[in-house]
mmCIF file of C-alpha atoms and ligand atoms in Angstrom:
data_model
loop_
_atom_site.group_PDB
_atom_site.id
_atom_site.type_symbol
_atom_site.label_atom_id
_atom_site.label_comp_id
_atom_site.label_asym_id
_atom_site.label_seq_id
_atom_site.Cartn_x
_atom_site.Cartn_y
_atom_site.Cartn_z
ATOM 1 C CA UNK A 1 115.869 87.916 90.932
ATOM 2 C CA UNK A 2 118.366 86.607 93.394
ATOM 3 C CA UNK A 3 118.607 88.317 96.657
ATOM 4 C CA UNK A 4 121.462 90.970 97.439
ATOM 5 C CA UNK A 5 123.165 90.854 100.670
ATOM 6 C CA UNK A 6 125.649 93.572 101.778
ATOM 7 C CA UNK A 7 128.264 92.100 103.948
ATOM 8 C CA UNK A 8 130.095 94.584 106.195
ATOM 9 C CA UNK A 9 133.390 93.446 107.925
ATOM 10 C CA UNK A 10 133.545 95.893 110.949
ATOM 11 C CA UNK A 11 136.305 98.481 111.210
ATOM 12 C CA UNK A 12 139.475 98.372 109.136
ATOM 13 C CA UNK A 13 142.504 100.543 108.168
ATOM 14 C CA UNK A 14 143.274 102.936 111.053
ATOM 15 C CA UNK A 15 140.257 101.622 113.027
ATOM 16 C CA UNK A 16 141.327 98.186 114.491
ATOM 17 C CA UNK A 17 138.142 97.850 116.639
ATOM 18 C CA UNK A 18 138.483 95.850 119.766
ATOM 19 C CA UNK A 19 142.069 94.638 120.411
ATOM 20 C CA UNK A 20 142.906 91.325 122.039
ATOM 21 C CA UNK A 21 146.140 89.919 123.388
ATOM 22 C CA UNK A 22 147.189 88.811 119.966
ATOM 23 C CA UNK A 23 144.458 89.777 117.371
ATOM 24 C CA UNK A 24 142.889 92.860 116.179
ATOM 25 C CA UNK A 25 139.140 92.761 115.675
ATOM 26 C CA UNK A 26 139.282 94.343 112.207
ATOM 27 C CA UNK A 27 141.447 91.532 110.842
ATOM 28 C CA UNK A 28 139.230 88.717 112.227
ATOM 29 C CA UNK A 29 136.021 90.517 110.933
ATOM 30 C CA UNK A 30 137.622 90.453 107.410
ATOM 31 C CA UNK A 31 138.732 86.867 107.498
ATOM 32 C CA UNK A 32 135.423 85.487 108.578
ATOM 33 C CA UNK A 33 133.534 87.770 106.276
ATOM 34 C CA UNK A 34 135.523 86.596 103.083
ATOM 35 C CA UNK A 35 134.713 83.059 104.143
ATOM 36 C CA UNK A 36 131.135 83.859 104.506
ATOM 37 C CA UNK A 37 131.125 85.592 101.161
ATOM 38 C CA UNK A 38 132.487 82.526 99.561
ATOM 39 C CA UNK A 39 129.864 80.349 101.291
ATOM 40 C CA UNK A 40 127.099 82.626 100.031
ATOM 41 C CA UNK A 41 128.465 82.758 96.543
ATOM 42 C CA UNK A 42 128.520 79.057 96.374
ATOM 43 C CA UNK A 43 124.865 79.099 97.475
ATOM 44 C CA UNK A 44 123.736 81.551 94.790
ATOM 45 C CA UNK A 45 123.313 84.661 97.024
ATOM 46 C CA UNK A 46 124.575 87.904 95.536
ATOM 47 C CA UNK A 47 127.049 89.546 97.909
ATOM 48 C CA UNK A 48 128.370 93.115 97.983
ATOM 49 C CA UNK A 49 131.111 93.700 100.427
ATOM 50 C CA UNK A 50 131.795 97.050 102.064
ATOM 51 C CA UNK A 51 135.410 96.159 102.173
ATOM 52 C CA UNK A 52 137.600 93.383 100.860
ATOM 53 C CA UNK A 53 141.018 94.479 102.315
ATOM 54 C CA UNK A 54 142.313 96.168 105.476
ATOM 55 C CA UNK A 55 140.962 99.667 104.794
ATOM 56 C CA UNK A 56 138.183 101.886 106.019
ATOM 57 C CA UNK A 57 135.612 101.965 103.168
ATOM 58 C CA UNK A 58 135.426 105.792 103.173
ATOM 59 C CA UNK A 59 138.916 106.863 102.235
ATOM 60 C CA UNK A 60 138.860 110.108 104.241
ATOM 61 C CA UNK A 61 136.577 111.328 107.034
ATOM 62 C CA UNK A 62 135.661 110.343 110.524
ATOM 63 C CA UNK A 63 134.912 106.981 111.591
ATOM 64 C CA UNK A 64 131.320 108.097 112.061
ATOM 65 C CA UNK A 65 131.221 109.250 108.353
ATOM 66 C CA UNK A 66 132.635 105.976 107.388
ATOM 67 C CA UNK A 67 129.732 104.083 109.223
ATOM 68 C CA UNK A 68 127.105 106.275 107.376
ATOM 69 C CA UNK A 69 128.921 105.528 104.149
ATOM 70 C CA UNK A 70 128.781 101.741 104.747
ATOM 71 C CA UNK A 71 124.945 102.043 105.215
ATOM 72 C CA UNK A 72 124.797 104.197 102.203
ATOM 73 C CA UNK A 73 126.450 101.396 100.171
ATOM 74 C CA UNK A 74 123.619 99.187 101.035
ATOM 75 C CA UNK A 75 120.844 101.726 100.623
ATOM 76 C CA UNK A 76 122.173 102.694 97.080
ATOM 77 C CA UNK A 77 122.436 99.039 96.045
ATOM 78 C CA UNK A 78 118.955 98.265 97.109
ATOM 79 C CA UNK A 79 120.092 95.497 99.245
ATOM 80 C CA UNK A 80 117.636 92.977 100.616
ATOM 81 C CA UNK A 81 119.736 92.325 103.874
ATOM 82 C CA UNK A 82 122.684 94.032 105.535
ATOM 83 C CA UNK A 83 125.019 92.041 107.637
ATOM 84 C CA UNK A 84 127.729 93.603 109.682
ATOM 85 C CA UNK A 85 130.387 91.156 111.268
ATOM 86 C CA UNK A 86 132.110 92.188 114.478
ATOM 87 C CA UNK A 87 133.757 90.581 117.663
ATOM 88 C CA UNK A 88 132.991 91.909 121.059
ATOM 89 C CA UNK A 89 135.046 92.865 124.122
ATOM 90 C CA UNK A 90 134.250 92.752 127.792
ATOM 91 C CA UNK A 91 135.971 93.667 131.033
ATOM 92 C CA UNK A 92 135.038 90.216 132.300
ATOM 93 C CA UNK A 93 137.715 88.047 130.702
ATOM 94 C CA UNK A 94 135.499 84.897 130.998
ATOM 95 C CA UNK A 95 132.602 86.428 128.976
ATOM 96 C CA UNK A 96 132.285 84.452 125.682
ATOM 97 C CA UNK A 97 129.788 83.389 122.988
ATOM 98 C CA UNK A 98 128.021 84.709 119.991
ATOM 99 C CA UNK A 99 125.168 87.217 119.767
ATOM 100 C CA UNK A 100 123.245 89.107 117.010
ATOM 101 C CA UNK A 101 122.225 92.527 117.304
ATOM 102 C CA UNK A 102 119.165 94.403 115.808
ATOM 103 C CA UNK A 103 117.934 97.951 115.988
ATOM 104 C CA UNK A 104 115.383 98.570 118.979
ATOM 105 C CA UNK A 105 112.819 99.515 116.399
ATOM 106 C CA UNK A 106 112.863 95.942 115.202
ATOM 107 C CA UNK A 107 111.683 94.405 118.593
ATOM 108 C CA UNK A 108 109.053 91.757 117.840
ATOM 109 C CA UNK A 109 109.504 91.939 114.128
ATOM 110 C CA UNK A 110 111.001 89.447 111.634
ATOM 111 C CA UNK A 111 114.484 90.884 111.908
ATOM 112 C CA UNK A 112 114.570 89.876 115.635
ATOM 113 C CA UNK A 113 113.442 86.252 114.486
ATOM 114 C CA UNK A 114 116.110 86.202 111.892
ATOM 115 C CA UNK A 115 118.835 87.393 114.282
ATOM 116 C CA UNK A 116 117.935 84.538 116.664
ATOM 117 C CA UNK A 117 118.266 81.984 113.982
ATOM 118 C CA UNK A 118 121.556 83.414 112.799
ATOM 119 C CA UNK A 119 123.146 83.397 116.399
ATOM 120 C CA UNK A 120 121.858 79.806 116.890
ATOM 121 C CA UNK A 121 123.224 78.466 113.751
ATOM 122 C CA UNK A 122 126.552 80.118 114.351
ATOM 123 C CA UNK A 123 126.684 78.787 117.908
ATOM 124 C CA UNK A 124 125.920 75.251 116.823
ATOM 125 C CA UNK A 125 128.247 75.234 113.931
ATOM 126 C CA UNK A 126 131.232 76.581 115.873
ATOM 127 C CA UNK A 127 130.284 75.033 119.338
ATOM 128 C CA UNK A 128 129.841 78.429 121.118
ATOM 129 C CA UNK A 129 127.592 79.715 123.663
ATOM 130 C CA UNK A 130 124.439 81.251 122.088
ATOM 131 C CA UNK A 131 123.913 84.690 123.696
ATOM 132 C CA UNK A 132 120.983 85.275 121.340
ATOM 133 C CA UNK A 133 119.466 88.526 120.327
ATOM 134 C CA UNK A 134 120.419 92.058 121.625
ATOM 135 C CA UNK A 135 119.106 95.455 120.705
ATOM 136 C CA UNK A 136 121.399 98.316 119.979
ATOM 137 C CA UNK A 137 121.065 101.733 118.360
ATOM 138 C CA UNK A 138 124.112 101.306 116.174
ATOM 139 C CA UNK A 139 124.503 103.660 113.280
ATOM 140 C CA UNK A 140 124.651 100.938 110.711
ATOM 141 C CA UNK A 141 121.481 99.424 112.035
ATOM 142 C CA UNK A 142 119.870 102.790 112.231
ATOM 143 C CA UNK A 143 121.036 104.256 108.902
ATOM 144 C CA UNK A 144 120.195 101.221 106.749
ATOM 145 C CA UNK A 145 116.987 101.041 104.962
ATOM 146 C CA UNK A 146 116.503 97.350 104.890
ATOM 147 C CA UNK A 147 116.609 94.533 107.452
ATOM 148 C CA UNK A 148 119.903 94.667 109.137
ATOM 149 C CA UNK A 149 121.866 92.606 111.559
ATOM 150 C CA UNK A 150 125.117 93.003 113.485
ATOM 151 C CA UNK A 151 126.846 89.786 114.412
ATOM 152 C CA UNK A 152 129.186 89.826 117.456
ATOM 153 C CA UNK A 153 130.916 86.544 116.758
ATOM 154 C CA UNK A 154 132.626 86.118 120.036
ATOM 155 C CA UNK A 155 134.683 87.936 122.685
ATOM 156 C CA UNK A 156 138.327 88.883 121.723
ATOM 157 C CA UNK A 157 138.772 89.699 125.446
ATOM 158 C CA UNK A 158 138.367 86.172 126.239
ATOM 159 C CA UNK A 159 141.608 84.370 125.943
ATOM 160 C CA UNK A 160 140.146 80.960 124.981
ATOM 161 C CA UNK A 161 137.751 82.502 122.438
ATOM 162 C CA UNK A 162 140.591 84.778 120.949
ATOM 163 C CA UNK A 163 142.656 81.674 120.576
ATOM 164 C CA UNK A 164 139.912 80.051 118.517
ATOM 165 C CA UNK A 165 139.727 83.116 116.346
ATOM 166 C CA UNK A 166 143.266 82.482 115.154
ATOM 167 C CA UNK A 167 142.194 79.232 113.887
ATOM 168 C CA UNK A 168 140.910 79.197 110.218
ATOM 169 C CA UNK A 169 138.864 76.106 110.901
ATOM 170 C CA UNK A 170 136.862 77.891 113.558
ATOM 171 C CA UNK A 171 136.246 80.843 111.402
ATOM 172 C CA UNK A 172 135.120 78.516 108.667
ATOM 173 C CA UNK A 173 132.548 76.922 110.953
ATOM 174 C CA UNK A 174 131.215 80.350 111.977
ATOM 175 C CA UNK A 175 130.932 81.452 108.460
ATOM 176 C CA UNK A 176 129.200 78.251 107.164
ATOM 177 C CA UNK A 177 126.873 78.476 110.182
ATOM 178 C CA UNK A 178 126.009 81.952 109.317
ATOM 179 C CA UNK A 179 125.533 81.185 105.736
ATOM 180 C CA UNK A 180 123.163 78.284 106.394
ATOM 181 C CA UNK A 181 120.867 80.654 108.327
ATOM 182 C CA UNK A 182 121.225 83.555 105.984
ATOM 183 C CA UNK A 183 120.285 81.291 102.987
ATOM 184 C CA UNK A 184 117.222 80.225 104.942
ATOM 185 C CA UNK A 185 116.274 83.866 105.552
ATOM 186 C CA UNK A 186 116.740 84.790 101.848
ATOM 187 C CA UNK A 187 115.095 81.718 100.401
ATOM 188 C CA UNK A 188 118.284 80.365 98.933
ATOM 189 C CA UNK A 189 119.422 76.682 98.975
ATOM 190 C CA UNK A 190 122.491 76.547 101.215
ATOM 191 C CA UNK A 191 125.270 74.544 99.530
ATOM 192 C CA UNK A 192 127.692 73.164 102.045
ATOM 193 C CA UNK A 193 131.511 73.355 101.245
ATOM 194 C CA UNK A 194 132.022 69.611 100.900
ATOM 195 C CA UNK A 195 129.304 68.773 98.503
ATOM 196 C CA UNK A 196 131.258 67.769 95.315
ATOM 197 C CA UNK A 197 133.922 70.565 95.823
ATOM 198 C CA UNK A 198 137.359 69.431 95.411
ATOM 199 C CA UNK A 199 139.557 69.648 98.528
ATOM 200 C CA UNK A 200 143.264 69.589 98.891
ATOM 201 C CA UNK A 201 145.571 68.849 101.658
ATOM 202 C CA UNK A 202 146.330 72.110 103.736
ATOM 203 C CA UNK A 203 150.184 71.741 103.928
ATOM 204 C CA UNK A 204 150.447 70.805 100.173
ATOM 205 C CA UNK A 205 148.129 73.751 99.491
ATOM 206 C CA UNK A 206 150.408 76.142 101.404
ATOM 207 C CA UNK A 207 153.327 74.951 99.126
ATOM 208 C CA UNK A 208 151.548 75.518 96.012
ATOM 209 C CA UNK A 209 150.461 78.978 97.161
ATOM 210 C CA UNK A 210 154.042 79.826 98.161
ATOM 211 C CA UNK A 211 155.192 78.830 94.637
ATOM 212 C CA UNK A 212 152.364 80.989 93.117
ATOM 213 C CA UNK A 213 153.485 83.993 95.159
ATOM 214 C CA UNK A 214 157.175 83.357 94.215
ATOM 215 C CA UNK A 215 156.137 83.406 90.546
ATOM 216 C CA UNK A 216 154.209 86.661 90.935
ATOM 217 C CA UNK A 217 157.164 88.370 92.702
ATOM 218 C CA UNK A 218 158.442 90.170 89.649
ATOM 219 C CA UNK A 219 155.490 89.745 87.462
ATOM 220 C CA UNK A 220 153.309 92.471 85.868
ATOM 221 C CA UNK A 221 150.322 93.826 88.009
ATOM 222 C CA UNK A 222 147.854 91.934 85.737
ATOM 223 C CA UNK A 223 149.754 88.610 86.519
ATOM 224 C CA UNK A 224 149.857 89.498 90.243
ATOM 225 C CA UNK A 225 146.112 89.520 90.155
ATOM 226 C CA UNK A 226 145.975 86.195 88.372
ATOM 227 C CA UNK A 227 148.534 84.517 90.719
ATOM 228 C CA UNK A 228 146.448 85.814 93.712
ATOM 229 C CA UNK A 229 143.231 84.509 92.066
ATOM 230 C CA UNK A 230 144.841 81.060 91.547
ATOM 231 C CA UNK A 231 146.127 80.942 95.065
ATOM 232 C CA UNK A 232 142.714 81.951 96.644
ATOM 233 C CA UNK A 233 141.146 79.041 94.679
ATOM 234 C CA UNK A 234 143.471 76.716 96.329
ATOM 235 C CA UNK A 235 142.890 78.545 99.672
ATOM 236 C CA UNK A 236 139.176 77.916 99.390
ATOM 237 C CA UNK A 237 139.648 74.282 98.539
ATOM 238 C CA UNK A 238 141.973 73.671 101.491
ATOM 239 C CA UNK A 239 139.886 75.718 103.925
ATOM 240 C CA UNK A 240 142.646 78.324 104.431
ATOM 241 C CA UNK A 241 141.202 81.845 104.930
ATOM 242 C CA UNK A 242 141.579 84.468 102.242
ATOM 243 C CA UNK A 243 143.247 87.542 103.482
ATOM 244 C CA UNK A 244 143.968 89.519 100.245
ATOM 245 C CA UNK A 245 141.540 89.312 97.283
ATOM 246 C CA UNK A 246 142.623 91.316 94.408
ATOM 247 C CA UNK A 247 139.488 90.235 92.350
ATOM 248 C CA UNK A 248 139.237 88.644 88.862
ATOM 249 C CA UNK A 249 142.186 88.661 86.529
ATOM 250 C CA UNK A 250 141.868 89.737 82.854
ATOM 251 C CA UNK A 251 141.250 86.905 80.385
ATOM 252 C CA UNK A 252 144.755 87.292 79.036
ATOM 253 C CA UNK A 253 146.449 86.955 82.546
ATOM 254 C CA UNK A 254 144.082 84.228 83.476
ATOM 255 C CA UNK A 255 145.135 82.390 80.339
ATOM 256 C CA UNK A 256 148.870 82.797 81.109
ATOM 257 C CA UNK A 257 148.531 81.851 84.757
ATOM 258 C CA UNK A 258 146.598 78.561 83.773
ATOM 259 C CA UNK A 259 149.459 77.789 81.496
ATOM 260 C CA UNK A 260 151.833 78.105 84.290
ATOM 261 C CA UNK A 261 149.730 75.980 86.690
ATOM 262 C CA UNK A 262 149.768 73.347 83.950
ATOM 263 C CA UNK A 263 153.349 73.569 83.338
ATOM 264 C CA UNK A 264 154.297 73.075 87.126
ATOM 265 C CA UNK A 265 151.699 70.237 87.302
ATOM 266 C CA UNK A 266 153.963 68.081 85.352
ATOM 267 C CA UNK A 267 156.709 68.059 88.118
ATOM 268 C CA UNK A 268 154.319 68.108 91.099
ATOM 269 C CA UNK A 269 153.258 65.339 93.495
ATOM 270 C CA UNK A 270 149.811 63.826 93.015
ATOM 271 C CA UNK A 271 148.466 65.809 96.055
ATOM 272 C CA UNK A 272 150.054 69.096 94.650
ATOM 273 C CA UNK A 273 148.668 68.141 91.220
ATOM 274 C CA UNK A 274 145.198 68.288 92.790
ATOM 275 C CA UNK A 275 145.838 71.872 93.912
ATOM 276 C CA UNK A 276 147.164 73.063 90.429
ATOM 277 C CA UNK A 277 144.070 71.513 88.903
ATOM 278 C CA UNK A 278 141.853 73.563 91.172
ATOM 279 C CA UNK A 279 143.735 76.690 90.327
ATOM 280 C CA UNK A 280 143.648 75.993 86.578
ATOM 281 C CA UNK A 281 139.897 75.270 86.717
ATOM 282 C CA UNK A 282 139.116 78.602 88.362
ATOM 283 C CA UNK A 283 141.370 80.398 85.949
ATOM 284 C CA UNK A 284 139.589 78.667 82.967
ATOM 285 C CA UNK A 285 136.211 79.740 84.302
ATOM 286 C CA UNK A 286 137.456 83.352 84.499
ATOM 287 C CA UNK A 287 138.300 83.296 80.771
ATOM 288 C CA UNK A 288 134.815 81.951 79.697
HETATM 289 ZN ZN1 ZN B 1 133.433 95.970 116.256
#
């Protein structure tokens, strides 16, 4: 049985978390977590997200009740590992770097060793300072019944590090660094993004994505899901962070969207054709 990881992008909705000069922690948490989910998916790890959009997972209630709810998602699912992703804030604007927090009860246990490995792997992949392991009695660490870690991926209060957080390439490095360590922990073989995966040019990909969203503008809800799915396949191939994931389209909508991608293929440049190919392939896989 493959291992199940519950991935928890911190905060969301009316709780932005730490706020920098330009970015909200909740948004960056989500962007990096979606990239991490993709990397784990690719490596054969089952992932359950506590949220995939800009919401608090618990629709109504206090933030404290929401935290308890996030832990309950993992407990009810019988997860093997719980990973919460956050960014930190400090009064000292020069404080930067990545750290991983575990519950104080885990001192000297395997979770501490795992946290150390995750922090080091992210720091190396994204060229950050490795602040190592910290201990905190956070609710999501306390309430979860399985091994649980909370990643603080950097300091949004540090101008330079906040600037890097706005860059999709940096978040991708962090996500892949975390994925490599998490695969090691869960006994899965980490599959790096470049291994055989088709890639497309970022600017061309943006144009293709814009075309899909134009097509989806007055479409039926089912086709909006299919267009979003196709656009996300292109985003993945081009290393563009996914901000909205509407999930898998119906077989019928996937078939229609695939026909659209093939139709526009004929008029596209060779670079754009590559993007349409990737979209069509992902839609075909959906219909299978
Ligand atoms: Zn936070």
